[in-house]
Short mmCIF file of C-alpha atoms and ligand atoms in Angstrom, two decimals:
data_model
loop_
_atom_site.label_atom_id
_atom_site.label_comp_id
_atom_site.label_asym_id
_atom_site.label_seq_id
_atom_site.Cartn_x
_atom_site.Cartn_y
_atom_site.Cartn_z
CA MET W 248 96.29 99.77 126.68
CA THR W 249 100.07 98.97 126.83
CA LYS W 250 101.97 100.65 123.94
CA PRO W 251 101.38 98.81 120.65
CA PHE W 252 105.03 97.96 119.76
CA PHE W 253 106.10 96.16 116.60
CA ASP W 254 109.51 95.14 115.99
CA ARG W 255 109.61 95.69 112.36
CA ILE W 256 106.72 97.92 110.41
CA ALA W 257 106.67 97.59 106.56
CA LEU W 258 105.00 100.25 104.66
CA ILE W 259 104.05 99.41 101.06
CA GLY W 260 103.12 102.62 99.40
CA ILE W 261 104.43 105.95 100.80
CA GLY W 262 101.96 108.75 99.47
CA LEU W 263 99.65 111.06 101.92
CA ILE W 264 98.52 108.18 103.97
CA GLY W 265 101.62 105.87 104.09
CA SER W 266 103.83 108.90 105.09
CA SER W 267 101.51 109.97 107.58
CA ILE W 268 101.30 106.85 109.27
CA ALA W 269 105.26 106.66 109.02
CA ARG W 270 105.53 110.11 110.72
CA ASP W 271 103.27 109.03 113.56
CA VAL W 272 104.99 105.80 114.28
CA LYS W 273 108.29 107.75 114.46
CA ASP W 274 106.90 110.40 116.62
CA LEU W 275 105.34 107.81 118.77
CA GLY W 276 108.07 105.27 118.81
CA LEU W 277 105.80 102.58 117.84
CA ALA W 278 108.32 100.32 116.19
CA GLY W 279 111.89 99.03 116.15
CA GLU W 280 112.52 99.65 112.61
CA VAL W 281 110.21 100.89 109.70
CA VAL W 282 110.82 99.70 106.17
CA ILE W 283 109.47 101.46 103.35
CA SER W 284 108.80 100.31 99.70
CA THR W 285 107.03 101.94 96.88
CA ARG W 286 106.64 101.39 93.26
CA SER W 287 108.79 104.36 91.88
CA ILE W 288 112.45 105.11 92.69
CA GLU W 289 111.65 108.86 92.76
CA THR W 290 109.01 108.48 95.55
CA LEU W 291 111.43 106.09 97.51
CA LYS W 292 114.31 108.43 97.31
CA ARG W 293 111.68 111.61 98.38
CA ALA W 294 110.82 109.18 101.28
CA GLU W 295 114.26 108.85 102.22
CA GLU W 296 115.11 112.15 102.08
CA LEU W 297 111.84 113.23 104.25
CA GLY W 298 113.64 110.54 106.82
CA LEU W 299 110.29 108.55 107.04
CA GLY W 300 111.79 105.36 107.67
CA ASP W 301 114.96 103.21 108.63
CA ARG W 302 115.19 101.28 105.55
CA TYR W 303 114.21 101.82 101.94
CA THR W 304 113.71 99.24 99.06
CA PRO W 305 111.69 99.21 95.76
CA SER W 306 110.97 95.57 96.40
CA ALA W 307 107.84 94.84 98.19
CA ALA W 308 108.74 91.39 98.88
CA GLU W 309 112.05 92.41 100.39
CA ALA W 310 110.52 94.99 102.59
CA VAL W 311 107.86 92.80 104.20
CA LYS W 312 110.65 90.11 105.28
CA ASP W 313 110.45 89.51 108.92
CA ALA W 314 107.83 92.34 109.54
CA ASP W 315 105.43 92.03 112.18
CA LEU W 316 103.08 94.62 110.78
CA VAL W 317 102.63 95.32 107.07
CA ILE W 318 100.65 98.29 105.95
CA VAL W 319 99.59 98.49 102.39
CA SER W 320 98.62 102.01 101.35
CA VAL W 321 98.37 102.08 97.44
CA PRO W 322 95.42 102.78 95.21
CA VAL W 323 92.81 100.14 95.77
CA GLY W 324 93.17 98.88 91.99
CA ALA W 325 96.97 98.08 92.91
CA SER W 326 95.86 95.80 95.83
CA GLU W 327 95.98 92.43 93.90
CA ALA W 328 99.39 93.10 92.45
CA VAL W 329 101.01 94.02 95.72
CA ALA W 330 99.40 91.08 97.55
CA GLN W 331 100.92 88.77 95.08
CA GLN W 332 104.30 90.50 95.37
CA ILE W 333 104.42 90.13 99.18
CA ALA W 334 102.62 86.78 99.46
CA GLY W 335 105.75 84.52 99.56
CA SER W 336 107.81 86.81 102.13
CA LEU W 337 105.28 87.33 104.91
CA LYS W 338 106.69 86.32 108.19
CA PRO W 339 104.41 83.61 110.12
CA GLY W 340 102.11 85.34 112.37
CA ALA W 341 102.51 88.93 110.68
CA ILE W 342 99.60 91.13 110.56
CA VAL W 343 98.75 92.46 107.13
CA THR W 344 96.38 95.30 106.68
CA ASP W 345 95.63 97.91 104.40
CA VAL W 346 94.09 101.54 104.10
CA GLY W 347 91.95 101.52 100.88
CA SER W 348 88.62 103.50 100.68
CA THR W 349 86.74 100.63 99.21
CA LYS W 350 86.70 97.13 101.28
CA ALA W 351 84.91 94.36 99.47
CA SER W 352 87.00 94.57 96.55
CA VAL W 353 90.19 95.01 98.24
CA ILE W 354 89.47 91.83 100.21
CA ALA W 355 88.37 89.94 96.76
CA GLN W 356 91.77 90.92 95.39
CA MET W 357 94.03 90.36 98.27
CA ALA W 358 92.64 87.65 100.61
CA PRO W 359 93.18 84.91 98.14
CA HIS W 360 96.99 85.44 98.18
CA MET W 361 97.42 85.80 101.67
CA PRO W 362 98.96 82.69 103.39
CA GLU W 363 97.34 80.73 106.29
CA HIS W 364 100.01 81.87 108.77
CA VAL W 365 99.27 85.61 108.62
CA HIS W 366 96.56 87.54 109.81
CA PHE W 367 94.93 89.62 107.01
CA ILE W 368 92.72 92.41 108.41
CA PRO W 369 91.27 95.27 106.13
CA GLY W 370 90.92 98.47 107.34
CA HIS W 371 90.17 102.32 106.46
CA PRO W 372 91.07 105.33 108.06
CA LEU W 373 88.51 107.99 107.26
CA ALA W 374 91.17 110.76 107.13
CA GLY W 375 93.00 112.49 104.46
CA THR W 376 93.21 115.54 102.14
CA GLU W 377 93.14 116.14 98.27
CA LYS W 378 97.11 116.11 98.14
CA SER W 379 99.00 113.13 97.52
CA GLY W 380 102.63 112.02 97.51
CA PRO W 381 105.08 111.61 100.63
CA ASP W 382 105.53 115.40 101.04
CA ALA W 383 101.52 115.59 101.58
CA GLY W 384 101.47 113.54 104.52
CA PHE W 385 101.68 114.83 108.30
CA SER W 386 101.72 113.52 111.70
CA GLY W 387 98.62 113.82 113.52
CA LEU W 388 96.24 113.20 110.43
CA PHE W 389 94.44 110.54 111.96
CA ARG W 390 93.94 112.11 115.32
CA GLU W 391 89.95 112.06 116.16
CA ARG W 392 89.13 110.59 112.72
CA TRP W 393 87.50 107.25 112.44
CA CYS W 394 89.36 104.04 111.44
CA ILE W 395 86.93 101.38 110.22
CA PHE W 396 87.92 97.50 110.23
CA THR W 397 86.21 95.12 108.30
CA PRO W 398 87.46 91.62 109.69
CA LEU W 399 87.24 88.47 107.93
CA PRO W 400 84.89 85.65 109.50
CA ASP W 401 87.92 83.68 110.67
CA THR W 402 90.02 87.09 111.87
CA ASP W 403 92.04 86.30 114.97
CA PRO W 404 90.49 88.56 117.74
CA VAL W 405 94.00 89.04 119.57
CA ALA W 406 95.61 90.28 116.15
CA LEU W 407 92.42 92.35 115.51
CA GLU W 408 92.90 93.90 119.17
CA ARG W 409 96.76 94.48 118.46
CA LEU W 410 95.99 96.46 115.10
CA LYS W 411 93.15 98.76 116.80
CA ASP W 412 95.44 99.35 119.82
CA PHE W 413 97.93 100.58 117.16
CA TRP W 414 95.40 102.81 115.19
CA THR W 415 94.22 104.12 118.70
CA ALA W 416 97.64 105.12 119.46
CA LEU W 417 97.62 107.18 116.15
CA GLY W 418 94.69 109.10 117.78
CA SER W 419 91.89 107.30 115.69
CA ARG W 420 88.45 106.15 116.73
CA ILE W 421 87.84 102.77 115.90
CA ASP W 422 84.84 101.13 114.27
CA GLU W 423 84.13 97.57 112.97
CA MET W 424 81.47 96.77 110.28
CA ASP W 425 81.24 94.25 107.42
CA PRO W 426 82.79 95.27 104.12
CA GLN W 427 79.47 95.34 102.02
CA HIS W 428 78.15 97.74 104.63
CA HIS W 429 81.46 100.00 104.65
CA ASP W 430 81.15 100.31 101.13
CA LYS W 431 77.48 101.55 101.22
CA VAL W 432 78.44 104.00 103.89
CA LEU W 433 81.46 105.16 102.11
CA ALA W 434 79.65 105.65 98.87
CA ILE W 435 77.28 108.14 100.69
CA VAL W 436 79.75 109.92 102.86
CA SER W 437 82.70 110.11 100.63
CA HIS W 438 82.38 108.66 97.31
CA LEU W 439 79.13 110.37 95.88
CA PRO W 440 80.22 113.95 97.21
CA HIS W 441 83.53 113.54 95.55
CA ILE W 442 81.75 112.59 92.22
CA ILE W 443 79.32 115.39 92.46
CA ALA W 444 82.30 117.57 92.86
CA TYR W 445 83.97 116.25 90.06
CA ASN W 446 80.87 116.73 87.99
CA ILE W 447 80.30 120.22 88.84
CA VAL W 448 83.65 121.38 88.36
CA GLY W 449 83.71 119.72 85.01
CA THR W 450 80.35 121.41 84.06
CA ALA W 451 81.56 124.96 85.18
CA ASP W 452 84.87 124.20 83.39
CA ASP W 453 82.75 123.49 80.06
CA LEU W 454 80.69 126.70 80.97
CA GLU W 455 84.14 128.75 81.16
CA THR W 456 84.21 129.52 77.52
CA VAL W 457 80.61 131.16 77.80
CA THR W 458 81.46 133.11 80.77
CA GLU W 459 85.07 134.05 80.19
CA SER W 460 86.74 133.27 83.48
CA GLU W 461 83.76 134.52 85.68
CA VAL W 462 83.61 131.21 87.36
CA ILE W 463 87.33 131.49 88.71
CA LYS W 464 86.77 135.03 89.44
CA TYR W 465 83.58 134.68 91.41
CA SER W 466 84.34 131.15 92.76
CA ALA W 467 84.25 131.90 96.54
CA SER W 468 80.50 132.11 96.16
CA GLY W 469 80.41 128.49 96.88
CA PHE W 470 82.10 126.85 93.50
CA ARG W 471 85.51 126.85 95.10
CA ASP W 472 84.38 124.52 98.09
CA PHE W 473 83.76 121.88 95.39
CA THR W 474 86.96 122.63 93.76
CA ARG W 475 88.91 121.23 96.88
CA LEU W 476 87.42 117.91 96.50
CA ALA W 477 87.60 117.82 92.75
CA ALA W 478 91.42 118.37 93.17
CA SER W 479 91.82 114.88 94.81
CA ASP W 480 94.00 112.46 93.21
CA PRO W 481 92.85 111.09 90.05
CA THR W 482 94.29 107.75 90.35
CA MET W 483 92.74 107.12 93.52
CA TRP W 484 89.39 108.13 92.66
CA ARG W 485 89.17 106.51 89.36
CA ASP W 486 89.93 103.15 91.42
CA VAL W 487 87.43 104.12 94.17
CA CYS W 488 84.76 104.52 91.21
CA LEU W 489 85.77 101.17 89.39
CA HIS W 490 85.96 99.12 92.80
CA ASN W 491 82.72 100.26 94.66
CA LYS W 492 80.59 100.41 91.29
CA ASP W 493 77.41 98.87 92.76
CA ALA W 494 76.98 100.98 95.77
CA ILE W 495 77.96 104.15 94.03
CA LEU W 496 75.66 103.38 90.98
CA GLU W 497 72.88 102.74 93.93
CA MET W 498 73.73 106.22 95.72
CA LEU W 499 73.76 107.93 92.29
CA ALA W 500 70.22 106.49 91.52
CA ARG W 501 68.96 108.03 94.76
CA PHE W 502 70.74 111.27 94.31
CA SER W 503 69.33 111.63 90.76
CA GLU W 504 65.60 111.00 92.29
CA ASP W 505 66.19 113.49 94.98
CA LEU W 506 67.74 116.04 92.71
CA ALA W 507 64.33 115.66 90.23
CA TYR W 508 62.31 116.63 93.35
CA LEU W 509 64.46 119.63 93.90
CA GLN W 510 64.23 120.49 90.33
CA ARG W 511 60.29 120.16 90.47
CA ALA W 512 60.02 122.37 93.70
CA ILE W 513 62.18 125.05 92.03
CA ARG W 514 60.19 124.96 88.75
CA TRP W 515 56.71 124.97 90.59
CA GLY W 516 57.83 127.65 93.00
CA GLU W 517 57.22 125.27 95.90
CA GLY W 518 59.20 127.38 98.33
CA ASP W 519 57.92 125.35 101.33
CA LYS W 520 59.50 122.18 100.24
CA LEU W 521 62.74 124.13 99.53
CA PHE W 522 62.80 125.71 102.98
CA GLU W 523 62.11 122.57 104.46
CA LEU W 524 64.99 120.76 102.99
CA PHE W 525 67.55 123.55 103.38
CA SER W 526 66.76 123.60 107.19
CA ARG W 527 66.99 119.84 107.38
CA THR W 528 70.37 119.83 105.99
CA ARG W 529 71.38 122.78 108.16
CA GLU W 530 70.81 120.57 111.03
CA ILE W 531 73.18 117.98 109.59
CA ARG W 532 75.78 120.45 109.42
CA ARG W 533 75.32 121.01 113.26
CA SER W 534 75.42 117.59 113.93
CA ILE W 535 78.61 117.07 112.07
CA VAL W 536 80.43 120.12 114.32
CA GLN W 537 78.65 118.58 117.42
CA ALA W 538 80.32 115.11 116.68
CA GLY W 539 83.77 116.73 116.40
CA GLN W 540 84.19 115.94 112.94
CA ASP W 541 84.63 119.57 111.75
CA VAL W 542 84.94 123.05 113.42
CA ASP W 543 82.27 125.73 113.54
CA ALA W 544 83.92 128.51 111.78
CA PRO W 545 82.60 130.41 108.81
CA ASP W 546 84.06 129.59 105.32
CA PHE W 547 83.92 125.84 105.92
CA GLY W 548 86.39 126.23 108.84
CA ARG W 549 89.27 127.04 106.55
CA HIS W 550 90.78 129.96 108.21
CA ALA W 551 90.31 128.45 111.65
CA LEU W 552 92.02 125.28 110.49
CA ASP W 553 94.90 127.30 109.10
CA VAL W 554 95.42 129.20 112.58
CA LYS W 555 95.52 126.02 114.28
CA LYS W 556 98.25 124.44 112.05
P1 LIG R 163 98.87 108.59 97.22
O1 LIG R 163 99.42 109.81 98.03
O2 LIG R 163 98.85 109.07 95.72
O3 LIG R 163 100.25 107.64 97.40
C1 LIG R 163 100.08 106.29 96.51
C2 LIG R 163 101.16 105.31 96.73
O4 LIG R 163 100.80 104.14 96.07
C3 LIG R 163 102.59 105.94 96.46
O5 LIG R 163 103.52 105.25 97.23
C4 LIG R 163 102.59 105.18 94.84
O6 LIG R 163 103.85 104.85 94.62
C5 LIG R 163 101.89 103.99 95.09
N1 LIG R 163 101.14 103.59 94.06
C6 LIG R 163 100.56 104.03 93.08
N2 LIG R 163 100.03 103.13 92.20
C7 LIG R 163 100.54 101.99 92.38
C8 LIG R 163 100.38 101.02 91.57
N3 LIG R 163 99.72 100.59 90.54
N4 LIG R 163 101.06 99.73 92.09
C9 LIG R 163 101.74 99.91 93.35
N5 LIG R 163 101.93 101.19 93.99
C10 LIG R 163 101.30 102.10 93.42
O7 LIG R 163 97.70 107.96 97.87
P2 LIG R 163 97.16 108.12 99.23
O8 LIG R 163 96.10 109.17 99.28
O9 LIG R 163 98.17 107.70 100.24
O10 LIG R 163 96.15 106.82 98.96
C11 LIG R 163 96.61 105.37 99.30
C12 LIG R 163 95.37 104.65 99.64
O11 LIG R 163 94.74 105.29 100.90
C13 LIG R 163 94.29 104.48 98.65
O12 LIG R 163 93.88 103.12 98.54
C14 LIG R 163 93.15 105.35 99.08
O13 LIG R 163 91.87 104.81 98.70
C15 LIG R 163 93.32 105.31 100.85
N6 LIG R 163 92.84 106.48 101.32
C16 LIG R 163 93.17 107.65 100.97
C17 LIG R 163 92.65 108.81 101.46
C18 LIG R 163 92.77 110.21 100.90
O14 LIG R 163 92.17 111.31 101.31
N7 LIG R 163 93.89 110.47 100.12
C19 LIG R 163 91.86 108.66 102.76
C20 LIG R 163 91.73 107.52 103.09
C21 LIG R 163 92.24 106.20 102.53
P3 LIG R 163 104.73 105.72 93.42
O15 LIG R 163 104.47 107.38 93.90
O16 LIG R 163 106.27 105.15 93.91
O17 LIG R 163 104.49 105.43 92.25
#
């Protein structure tokens, strides 16, 4: 693979994901020039202070002019507005991609605005943290993490290969699937766990009046691990819920059925059923570690990750 070099890359949105891409592009020398645009002047100023790019502009249309690669990293609900802003300024032959956590909705919002002369290739790096904003990004975020592309039927294979090479250079592993399948898979591996975490932390918060701060005091017994997910960005997750509604509702229905099964087993003292389920789930944890998607350290790997930094 030759180095995927772009003369000009435009980053629209410079939060956790956009700024992590910016840091990698700089470290790896993947662009002649990086132009950054974001909605608010405060974030734009911060990006400049952090030296994330070469040029900064509050106008997304201005930023994409003459860019060979445009990466849109905004909450999925803002995709259409951004597409409308940039559509008239895109360079012929440019690759336009995104990083949104839902794909069918982003395609429905962006594709109709994309001119024929650009390559619109939706993507989603499966990497992140519960933090947001340009300070939260770091180089190496995408290393060993999957990046899924959901190309359109008429996507140019050469442009797709070029974009894959770019993400490979960032350290990602590459996969491809159709947008509906992506949204179902992500509903179970990412969206449902976040919704469960938001829900359990909300329930515990309601109980605080009864337990008088014991929820926080004794949180290391398990509760704490849900709070990390539940601290994720409210705007991003509101948009994910609204824009992957069908798949999330389907997974929630299955989850509720399985929860009822578990509830029954506990009520009727069916220890064998509980033991069988808990053994099965422990195996899943092992497979995740074996697949290199987490480290096999106690405390959910937190101390080990701290040491690694
Ligand atoms: P973030 O840190 O909150 O940054 C969001 C960026 O989008 C900021 O530059 C913000 O601009 C801009 N923005 C917010 N609302 C906007 C609007 N209505 N119109 C235009 N721009 C807007 O978010 P992030 O974590 O980087 O997430 C960006 C995208 O990546 C989302 O689509 C998300 O689904 C996806 N993603 C996130 C993760 C994760 O773990 N966080 C992982 C994979 C994919 P201002 O600050 O200037 O307002």
